[in-house]
Short mmCIF file of C-alpha atoms in Angstrom, two decimals:
data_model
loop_
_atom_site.label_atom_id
_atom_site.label_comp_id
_atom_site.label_asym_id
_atom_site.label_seq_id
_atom_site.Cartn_x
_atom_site.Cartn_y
_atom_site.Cartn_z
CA UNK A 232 -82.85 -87.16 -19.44
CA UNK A 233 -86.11 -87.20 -21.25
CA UNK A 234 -88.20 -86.00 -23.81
CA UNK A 235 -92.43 -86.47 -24.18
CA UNK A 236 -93.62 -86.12 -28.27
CA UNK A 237 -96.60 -87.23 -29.48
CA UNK A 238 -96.96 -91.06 -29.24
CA UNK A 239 -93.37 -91.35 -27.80
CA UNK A 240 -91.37 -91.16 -24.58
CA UNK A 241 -87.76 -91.93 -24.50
CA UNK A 242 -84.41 -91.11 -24.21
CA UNK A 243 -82.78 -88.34 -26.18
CA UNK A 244 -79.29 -86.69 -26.59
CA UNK A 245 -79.25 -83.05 -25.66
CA UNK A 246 -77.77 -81.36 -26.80
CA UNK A 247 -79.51 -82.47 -30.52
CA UNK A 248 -81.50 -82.11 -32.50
CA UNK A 249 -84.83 -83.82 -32.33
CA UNK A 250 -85.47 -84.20 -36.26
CA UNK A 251 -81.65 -86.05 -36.87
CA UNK A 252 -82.36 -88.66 -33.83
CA UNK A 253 -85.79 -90.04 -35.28
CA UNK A 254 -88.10 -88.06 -32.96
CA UNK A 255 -90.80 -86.47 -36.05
CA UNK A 256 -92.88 -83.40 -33.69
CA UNK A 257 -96.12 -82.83 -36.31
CA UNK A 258 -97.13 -79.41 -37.00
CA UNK A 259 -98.14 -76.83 -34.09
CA UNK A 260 -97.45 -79.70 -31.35
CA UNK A 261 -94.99 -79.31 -28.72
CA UNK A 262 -92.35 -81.73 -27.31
CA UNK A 263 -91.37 -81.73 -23.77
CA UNK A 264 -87.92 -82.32 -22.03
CA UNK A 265 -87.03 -82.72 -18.51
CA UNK A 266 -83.56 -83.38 -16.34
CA UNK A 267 -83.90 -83.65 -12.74
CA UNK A 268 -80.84 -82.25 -10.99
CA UNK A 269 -79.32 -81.83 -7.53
CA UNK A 270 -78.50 -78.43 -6.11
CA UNK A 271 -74.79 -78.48 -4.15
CA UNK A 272 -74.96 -77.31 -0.63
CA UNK A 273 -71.93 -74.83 -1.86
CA UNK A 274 -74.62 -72.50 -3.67
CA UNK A 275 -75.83 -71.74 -0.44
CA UNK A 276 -76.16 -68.02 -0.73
CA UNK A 277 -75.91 -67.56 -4.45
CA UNK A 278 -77.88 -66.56 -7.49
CA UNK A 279 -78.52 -69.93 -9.51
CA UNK A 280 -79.25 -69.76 -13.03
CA UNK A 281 -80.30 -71.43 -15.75
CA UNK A 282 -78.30 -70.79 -18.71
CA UNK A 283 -79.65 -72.07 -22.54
CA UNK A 284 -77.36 -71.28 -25.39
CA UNK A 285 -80.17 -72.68 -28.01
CA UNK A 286 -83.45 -73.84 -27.86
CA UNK A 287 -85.40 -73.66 -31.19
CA UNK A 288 -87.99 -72.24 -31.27
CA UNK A 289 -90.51 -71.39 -28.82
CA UNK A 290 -89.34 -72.82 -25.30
CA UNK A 291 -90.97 -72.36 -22.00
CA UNK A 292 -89.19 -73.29 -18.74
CA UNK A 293 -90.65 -74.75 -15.73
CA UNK A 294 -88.44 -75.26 -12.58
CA UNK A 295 -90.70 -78.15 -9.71
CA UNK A 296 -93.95 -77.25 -11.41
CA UNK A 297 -93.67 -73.98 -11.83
CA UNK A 298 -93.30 -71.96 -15.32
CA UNK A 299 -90.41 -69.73 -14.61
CA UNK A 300 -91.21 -68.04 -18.51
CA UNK A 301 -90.48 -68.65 -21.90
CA UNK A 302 -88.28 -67.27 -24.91
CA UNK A 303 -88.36 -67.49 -28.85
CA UNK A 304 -85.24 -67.48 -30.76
CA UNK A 305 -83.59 -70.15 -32.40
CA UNK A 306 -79.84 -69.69 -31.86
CA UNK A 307 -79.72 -66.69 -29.25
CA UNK A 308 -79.01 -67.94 -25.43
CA UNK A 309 -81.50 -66.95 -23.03
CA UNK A 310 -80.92 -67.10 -19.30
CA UNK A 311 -83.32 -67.34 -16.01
CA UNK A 312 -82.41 -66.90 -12.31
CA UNK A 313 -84.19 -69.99 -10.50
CA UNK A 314 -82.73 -69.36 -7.28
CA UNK A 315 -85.94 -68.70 -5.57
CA UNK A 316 -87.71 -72.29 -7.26
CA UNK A 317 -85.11 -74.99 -5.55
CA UNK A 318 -83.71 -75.81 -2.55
CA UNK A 319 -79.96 -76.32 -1.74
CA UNK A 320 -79.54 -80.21 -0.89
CA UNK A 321 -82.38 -81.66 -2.83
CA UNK A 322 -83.18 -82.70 -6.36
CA UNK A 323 -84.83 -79.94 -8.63
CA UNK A 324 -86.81 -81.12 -11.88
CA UNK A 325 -85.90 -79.12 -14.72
CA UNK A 326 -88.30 -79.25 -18.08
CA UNK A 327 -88.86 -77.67 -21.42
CA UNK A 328 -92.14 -77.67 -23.46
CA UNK A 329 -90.55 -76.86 -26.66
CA UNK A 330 -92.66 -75.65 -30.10
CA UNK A 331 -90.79 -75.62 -33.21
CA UNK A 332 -93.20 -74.24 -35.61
CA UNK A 333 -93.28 -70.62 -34.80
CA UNK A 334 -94.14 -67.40 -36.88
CA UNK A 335 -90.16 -67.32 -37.57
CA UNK A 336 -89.91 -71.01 -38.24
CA UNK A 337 -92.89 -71.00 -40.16
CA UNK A 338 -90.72 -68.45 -42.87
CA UNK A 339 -87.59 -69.97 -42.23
CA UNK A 340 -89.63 -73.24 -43.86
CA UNK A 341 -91.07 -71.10 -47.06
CA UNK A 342 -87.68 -70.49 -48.43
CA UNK A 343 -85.99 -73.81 -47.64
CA UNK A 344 -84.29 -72.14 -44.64
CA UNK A 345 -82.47 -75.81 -44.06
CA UNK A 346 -82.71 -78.79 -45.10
CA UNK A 347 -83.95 -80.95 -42.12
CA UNK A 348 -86.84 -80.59 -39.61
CA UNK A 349 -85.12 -78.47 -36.69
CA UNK A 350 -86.44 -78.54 -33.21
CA UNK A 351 -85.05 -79.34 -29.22
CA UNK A 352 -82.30 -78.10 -27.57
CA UNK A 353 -79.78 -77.74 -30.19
CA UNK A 354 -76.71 -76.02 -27.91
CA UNK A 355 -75.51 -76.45 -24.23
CA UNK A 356 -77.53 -76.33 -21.47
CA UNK A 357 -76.52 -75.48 -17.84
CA UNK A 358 -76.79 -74.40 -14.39
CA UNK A 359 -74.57 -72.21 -12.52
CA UNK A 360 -74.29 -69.93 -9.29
CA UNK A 361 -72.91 -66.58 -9.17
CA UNK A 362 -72.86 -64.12 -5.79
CA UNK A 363 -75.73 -62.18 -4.83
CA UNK A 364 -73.34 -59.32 -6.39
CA UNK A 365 -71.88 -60.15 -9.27
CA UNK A 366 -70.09 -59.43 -12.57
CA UNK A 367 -72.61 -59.75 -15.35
CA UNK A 368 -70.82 -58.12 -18.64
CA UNK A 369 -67.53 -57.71 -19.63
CA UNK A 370 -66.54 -56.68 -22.91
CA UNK A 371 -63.30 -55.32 -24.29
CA UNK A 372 -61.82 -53.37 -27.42
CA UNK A 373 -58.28 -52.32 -28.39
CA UNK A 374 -57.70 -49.28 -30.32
CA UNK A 375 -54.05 -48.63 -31.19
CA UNK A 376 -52.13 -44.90 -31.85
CA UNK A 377 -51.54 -43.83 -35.58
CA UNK A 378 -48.16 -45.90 -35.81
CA UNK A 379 -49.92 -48.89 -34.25
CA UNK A 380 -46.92 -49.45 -31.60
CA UNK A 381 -49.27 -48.18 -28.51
CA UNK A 382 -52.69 -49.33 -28.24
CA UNK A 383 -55.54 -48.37 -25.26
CA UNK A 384 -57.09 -51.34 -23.93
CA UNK A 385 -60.93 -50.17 -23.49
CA UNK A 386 -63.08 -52.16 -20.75
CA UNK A 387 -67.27 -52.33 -20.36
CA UNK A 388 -67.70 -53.91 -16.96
CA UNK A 389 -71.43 -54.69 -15.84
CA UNK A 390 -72.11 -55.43 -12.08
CA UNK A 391 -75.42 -56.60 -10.31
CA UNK A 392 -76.79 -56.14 -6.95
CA UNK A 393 -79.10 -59.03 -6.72
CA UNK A 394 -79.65 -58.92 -3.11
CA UNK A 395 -82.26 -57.28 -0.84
CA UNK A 396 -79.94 -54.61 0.50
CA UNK A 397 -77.42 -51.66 -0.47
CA UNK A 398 -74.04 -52.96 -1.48
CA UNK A 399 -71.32 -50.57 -0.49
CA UNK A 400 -67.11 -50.46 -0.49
CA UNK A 401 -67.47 -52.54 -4.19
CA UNK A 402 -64.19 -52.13 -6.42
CA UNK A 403 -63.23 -53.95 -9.42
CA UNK A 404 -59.57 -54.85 -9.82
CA UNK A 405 -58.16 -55.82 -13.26
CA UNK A 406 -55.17 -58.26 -14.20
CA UNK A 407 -53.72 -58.38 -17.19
CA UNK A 408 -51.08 -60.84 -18.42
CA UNK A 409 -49.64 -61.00 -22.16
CA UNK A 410 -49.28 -64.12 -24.29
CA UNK A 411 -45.88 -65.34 -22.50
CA UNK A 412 -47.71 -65.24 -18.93
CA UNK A 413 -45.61 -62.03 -17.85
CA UNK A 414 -48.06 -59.45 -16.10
CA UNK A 415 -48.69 -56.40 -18.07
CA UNK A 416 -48.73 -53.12 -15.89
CA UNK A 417 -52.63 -51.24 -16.17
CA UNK A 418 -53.29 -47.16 -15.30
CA UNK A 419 -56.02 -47.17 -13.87
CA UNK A 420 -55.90 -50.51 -12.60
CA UNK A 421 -59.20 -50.40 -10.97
CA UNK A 422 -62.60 -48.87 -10.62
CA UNK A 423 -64.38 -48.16 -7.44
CA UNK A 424 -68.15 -48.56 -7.18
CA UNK A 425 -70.76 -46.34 -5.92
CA UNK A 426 -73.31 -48.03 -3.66
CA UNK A 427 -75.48 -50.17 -4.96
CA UNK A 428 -78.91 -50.34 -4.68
CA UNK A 429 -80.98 -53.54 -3.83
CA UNK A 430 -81.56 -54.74 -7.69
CA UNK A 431 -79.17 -52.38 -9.18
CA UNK A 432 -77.35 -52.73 -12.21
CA UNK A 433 -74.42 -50.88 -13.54
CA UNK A 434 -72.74 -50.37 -15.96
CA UNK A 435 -68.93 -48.81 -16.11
CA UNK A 436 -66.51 -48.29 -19.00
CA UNK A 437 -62.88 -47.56 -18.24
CA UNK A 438 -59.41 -46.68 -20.59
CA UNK A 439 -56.13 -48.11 -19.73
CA UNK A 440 -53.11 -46.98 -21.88
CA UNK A 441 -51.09 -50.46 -22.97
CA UNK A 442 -47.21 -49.84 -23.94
CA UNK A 443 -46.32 -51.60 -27.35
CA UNK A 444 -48.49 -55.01 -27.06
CA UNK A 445 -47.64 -58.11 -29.05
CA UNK A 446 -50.07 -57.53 -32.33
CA UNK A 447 -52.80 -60.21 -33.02
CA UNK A 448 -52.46 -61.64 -36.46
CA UNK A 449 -53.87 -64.21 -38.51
CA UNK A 450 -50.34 -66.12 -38.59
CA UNK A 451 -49.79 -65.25 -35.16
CA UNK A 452 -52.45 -64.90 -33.33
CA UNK A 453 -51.63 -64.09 -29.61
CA UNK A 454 -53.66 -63.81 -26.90
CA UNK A 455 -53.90 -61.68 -23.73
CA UNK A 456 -55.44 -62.86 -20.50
CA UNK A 457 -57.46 -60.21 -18.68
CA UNK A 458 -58.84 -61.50 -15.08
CA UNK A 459 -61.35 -58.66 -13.55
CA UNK A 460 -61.76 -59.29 -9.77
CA UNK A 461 -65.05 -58.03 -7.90
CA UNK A 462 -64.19 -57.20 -4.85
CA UNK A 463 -66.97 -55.83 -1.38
CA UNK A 464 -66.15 -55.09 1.51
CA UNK A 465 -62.47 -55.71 1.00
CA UNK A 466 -63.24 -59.44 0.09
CA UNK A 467 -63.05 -60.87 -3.61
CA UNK A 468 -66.13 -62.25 -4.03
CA UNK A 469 -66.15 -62.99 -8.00
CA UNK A 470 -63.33 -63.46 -10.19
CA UNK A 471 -63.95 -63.40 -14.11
CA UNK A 472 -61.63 -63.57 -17.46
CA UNK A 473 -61.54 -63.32 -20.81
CA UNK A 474 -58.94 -63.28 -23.36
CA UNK A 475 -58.03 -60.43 -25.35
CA UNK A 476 -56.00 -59.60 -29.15
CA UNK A 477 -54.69 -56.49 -29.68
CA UNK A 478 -56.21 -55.86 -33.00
CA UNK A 479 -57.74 -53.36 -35.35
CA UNK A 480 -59.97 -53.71 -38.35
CA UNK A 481 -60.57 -50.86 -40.72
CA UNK A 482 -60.89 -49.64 -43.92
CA UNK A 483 -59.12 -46.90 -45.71
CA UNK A 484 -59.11 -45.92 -49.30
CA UNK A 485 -60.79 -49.23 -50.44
CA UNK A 486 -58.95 -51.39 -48.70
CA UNK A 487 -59.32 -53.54 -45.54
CA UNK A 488 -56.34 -52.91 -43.15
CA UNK A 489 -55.56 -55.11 -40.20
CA UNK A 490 -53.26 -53.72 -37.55
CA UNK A 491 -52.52 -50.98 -40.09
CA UNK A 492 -51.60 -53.41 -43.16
CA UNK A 493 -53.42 -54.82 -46.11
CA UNK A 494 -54.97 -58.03 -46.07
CA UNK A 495 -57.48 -59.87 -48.35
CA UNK A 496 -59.68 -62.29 -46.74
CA UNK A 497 -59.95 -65.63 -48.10
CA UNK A 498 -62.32 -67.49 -46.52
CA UNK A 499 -65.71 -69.21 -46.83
CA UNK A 500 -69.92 -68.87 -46.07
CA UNK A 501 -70.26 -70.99 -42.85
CA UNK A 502 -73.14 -73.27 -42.07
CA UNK A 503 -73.79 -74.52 -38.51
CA UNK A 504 -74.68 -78.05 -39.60
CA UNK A 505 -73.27 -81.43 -39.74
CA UNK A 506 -75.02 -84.65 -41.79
CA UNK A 507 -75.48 -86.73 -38.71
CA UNK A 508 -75.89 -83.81 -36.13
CA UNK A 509 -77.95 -81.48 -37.76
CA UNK A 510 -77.58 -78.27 -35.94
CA UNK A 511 -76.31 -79.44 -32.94
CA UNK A 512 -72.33 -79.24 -33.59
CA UNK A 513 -69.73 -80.38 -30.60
CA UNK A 514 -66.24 -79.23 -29.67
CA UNK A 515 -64.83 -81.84 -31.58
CA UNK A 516 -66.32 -80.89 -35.08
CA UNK A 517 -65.84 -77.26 -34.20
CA UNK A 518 -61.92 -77.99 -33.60
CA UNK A 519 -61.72 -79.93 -36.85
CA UNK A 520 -63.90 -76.99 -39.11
CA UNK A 521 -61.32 -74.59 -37.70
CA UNK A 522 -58.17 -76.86 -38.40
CA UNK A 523 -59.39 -77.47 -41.86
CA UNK A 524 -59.88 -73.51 -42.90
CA UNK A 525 -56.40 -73.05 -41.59
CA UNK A 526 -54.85 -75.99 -43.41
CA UNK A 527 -56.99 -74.95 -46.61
CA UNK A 528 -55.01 -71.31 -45.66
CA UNK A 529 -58.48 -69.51 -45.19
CA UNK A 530 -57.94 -66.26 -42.47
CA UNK A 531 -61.98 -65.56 -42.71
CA UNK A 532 -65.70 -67.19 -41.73
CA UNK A 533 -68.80 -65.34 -42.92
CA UNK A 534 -71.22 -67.32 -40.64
CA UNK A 535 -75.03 -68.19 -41.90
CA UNK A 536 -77.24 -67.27 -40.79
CA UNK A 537 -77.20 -66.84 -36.76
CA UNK A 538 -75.64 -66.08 -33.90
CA UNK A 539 -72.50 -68.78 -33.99
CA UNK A 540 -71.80 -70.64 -30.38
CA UNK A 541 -69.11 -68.58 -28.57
CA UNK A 542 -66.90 -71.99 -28.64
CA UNK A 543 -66.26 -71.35 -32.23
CA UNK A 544 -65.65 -68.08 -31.61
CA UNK A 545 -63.10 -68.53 -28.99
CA UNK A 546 -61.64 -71.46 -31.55
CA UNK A 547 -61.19 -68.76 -34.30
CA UNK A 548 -59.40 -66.28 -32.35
CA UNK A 549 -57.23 -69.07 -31.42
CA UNK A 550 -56.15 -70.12 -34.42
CA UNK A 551 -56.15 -66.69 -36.15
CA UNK A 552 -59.19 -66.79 -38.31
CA UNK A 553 -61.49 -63.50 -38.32
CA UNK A 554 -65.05 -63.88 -38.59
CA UNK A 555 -68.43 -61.40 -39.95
CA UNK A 556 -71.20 -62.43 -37.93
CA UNK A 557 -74.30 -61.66 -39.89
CA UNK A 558 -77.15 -59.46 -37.40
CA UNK A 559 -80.02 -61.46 -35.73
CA UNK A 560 -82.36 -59.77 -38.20
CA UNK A 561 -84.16 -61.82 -40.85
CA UNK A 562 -86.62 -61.86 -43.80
CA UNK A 563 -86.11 -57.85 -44.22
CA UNK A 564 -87.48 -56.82 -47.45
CA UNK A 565 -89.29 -60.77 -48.24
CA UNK A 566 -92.67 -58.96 -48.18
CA UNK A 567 -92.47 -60.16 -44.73
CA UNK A 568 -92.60 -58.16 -41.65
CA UNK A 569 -88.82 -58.44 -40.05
CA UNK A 570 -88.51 -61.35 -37.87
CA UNK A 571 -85.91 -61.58 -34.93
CA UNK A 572 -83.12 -64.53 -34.82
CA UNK A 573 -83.80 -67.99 -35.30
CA UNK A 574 -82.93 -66.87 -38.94
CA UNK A 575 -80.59 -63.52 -38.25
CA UNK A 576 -79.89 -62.95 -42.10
CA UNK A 577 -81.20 -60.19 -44.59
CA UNK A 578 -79.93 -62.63 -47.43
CA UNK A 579 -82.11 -65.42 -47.84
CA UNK A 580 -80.16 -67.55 -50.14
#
């Protein structure tokens, strides 16, 4: 809604970047944002949180006045639960005090890191509400047998008790349903929870055998839809999804196999950047990056130098490109003690 810098208090487009939309933040001062929001009388009994895929660099968050806490890191999302600093019904005031010149911006800056002053809240920012017990992780990989016709479909399932009291009879039930919408039969199918503690978080990984799935491939790249169902007391009380390629990436002998065959990746070193935008990319420029590797017949992005927004991601395993994401490590071996993301690159051309 607003932003506060030095000598100036206006309007500003978030997500953007401050630097690209005339807004000039001198040296070791801050900027400050602020949204005021209504809560929905639905949350009523729910976790809220406050989700922030970028904020670069050094952000604190204050919810009606009060600092909830802060984070560093340019590109990595950072979350907070604010259920217990609003009220259900009435308007909450959201703000940011925001410093972009940081240790790690500081060195980002000595080797011409980019080419523009960076600062604000360069991704999406949100609020949501989840159930006091909830699904907070779930994560998938497919390994196939040594003829690649049968693959295991491996699951990492995280679930929170946020409430003030043991949680007990919780199951997770899994659905899974293969490019063409027909359901695709699971063994086990399920996993069954021991109680939970008040605050408890857990972690579970379970193996389900998959008969002959439909291969992912750059030309065809076909997606499975996996919907894991949290279910207490008999009651689903959470329903999540994410979509899944049966896929495998290795090497052997020297060479880089992909579902057990060849390939050579042709592809490109990917900036998150745009003239006008600076760092602060939208679906519509991410859809057109994507169509143009295709078109240019690229199967490959090597991103630079940071965590890339999960919307490209989920873009690229749409249209079939694969993608190296570089580590959130940077600076290593500059003479420089390692610094964590904003940068996230050991290379620092």
């Amino acid at each position: 809604e607003g932003v506060v810098a030095p000598g100036k208090v206006n309007h500003i487009q978030v997500p953007g970047d401050w630097g690209t939309q005339g807004f000039s933040v001198p040296p070791n001062a801050t900027a400050g944002y602020w949204r005021t929001v209504e809560i929905p009388d639905e949350w009523v009994g729910k976790r809220i949180k406050l989700e922030c895929d970028a904020v670069f660099s050094l952000a604190e968050v204050w919810v009606n006045g009060k600092k909830i806490g802060q984070n560093e890191g340019g590109f990595t999302p950072f979350e907070f639960d604010i259920s217990k600093n609003v009220e259900h019904g009435k308007p909450a005031t959201i703000a940011l005090l925001i410093k972009e010149d940081t240790m790690a911006a500081s060195l980002s800056a000595q080797i011409n890191y980019a080419q523009h002053e960076i600062g604000g809240i360069t991704r999406k920012i949100y609020l949501f509400a989840v159930p006091e017990v909830n699904v907070f992780r779930i994560q998938t990989d497919t390994r196939f047998d040594n003829e690649y016709q049968n693959a295991t479909l491996r699951l990492t399932l995280g679930v929170g008790n946020q409430s003030e009291s043991v949680v007990k009879r919780a199951e997770i039930r899994f659905h899974l349903t293969d490019p063409n919408g027909n359901p695709v039969p699971l063994t086990p199918a399920w996993i069954s929870l021991s109680d939970l503690r008040a605050a408890e978080d857990k972690v579970q990984t379970v193996e389900s055998p998959v008969a002959r799935p439909i291969h992912w491939e750059n030309e065809h790249p076909r997606l499975y839809r996996l919907v894991a169902d949290l279910v207490v007391g008999g009651s689903t009380v959470e329903s999540v999804e994410r979509r899944v390629g049966f896929r495998q990436v290795e090497t052997h002998m020297g060479q880089l196999l992909l579902n057990g065959r060849p390939i050579k990746l042709h592809g490109i070193e990917r900036h998150e950047t745009d003239p006008v935008l600076g760092r602060s990319l939208n679906p519509e420029i991410w859809k057109k990056e994507v169509r143009l590797l295709h078109e240019a017949n690229m199967n490959w992005v090597f991103t630079s130098h940071y965590p890339v927004p999960e919307e490209f991601l989920d873009l690229c395993d749409e249209s079939g490109l694969l993608v190296t994401e570089e580590i959130p490590n940077v600076w290593v071996g500059e003479s420089l003690p390692p610094q964590g993301d904003p940068g996230g690159s050991n290379d620092p051309s």
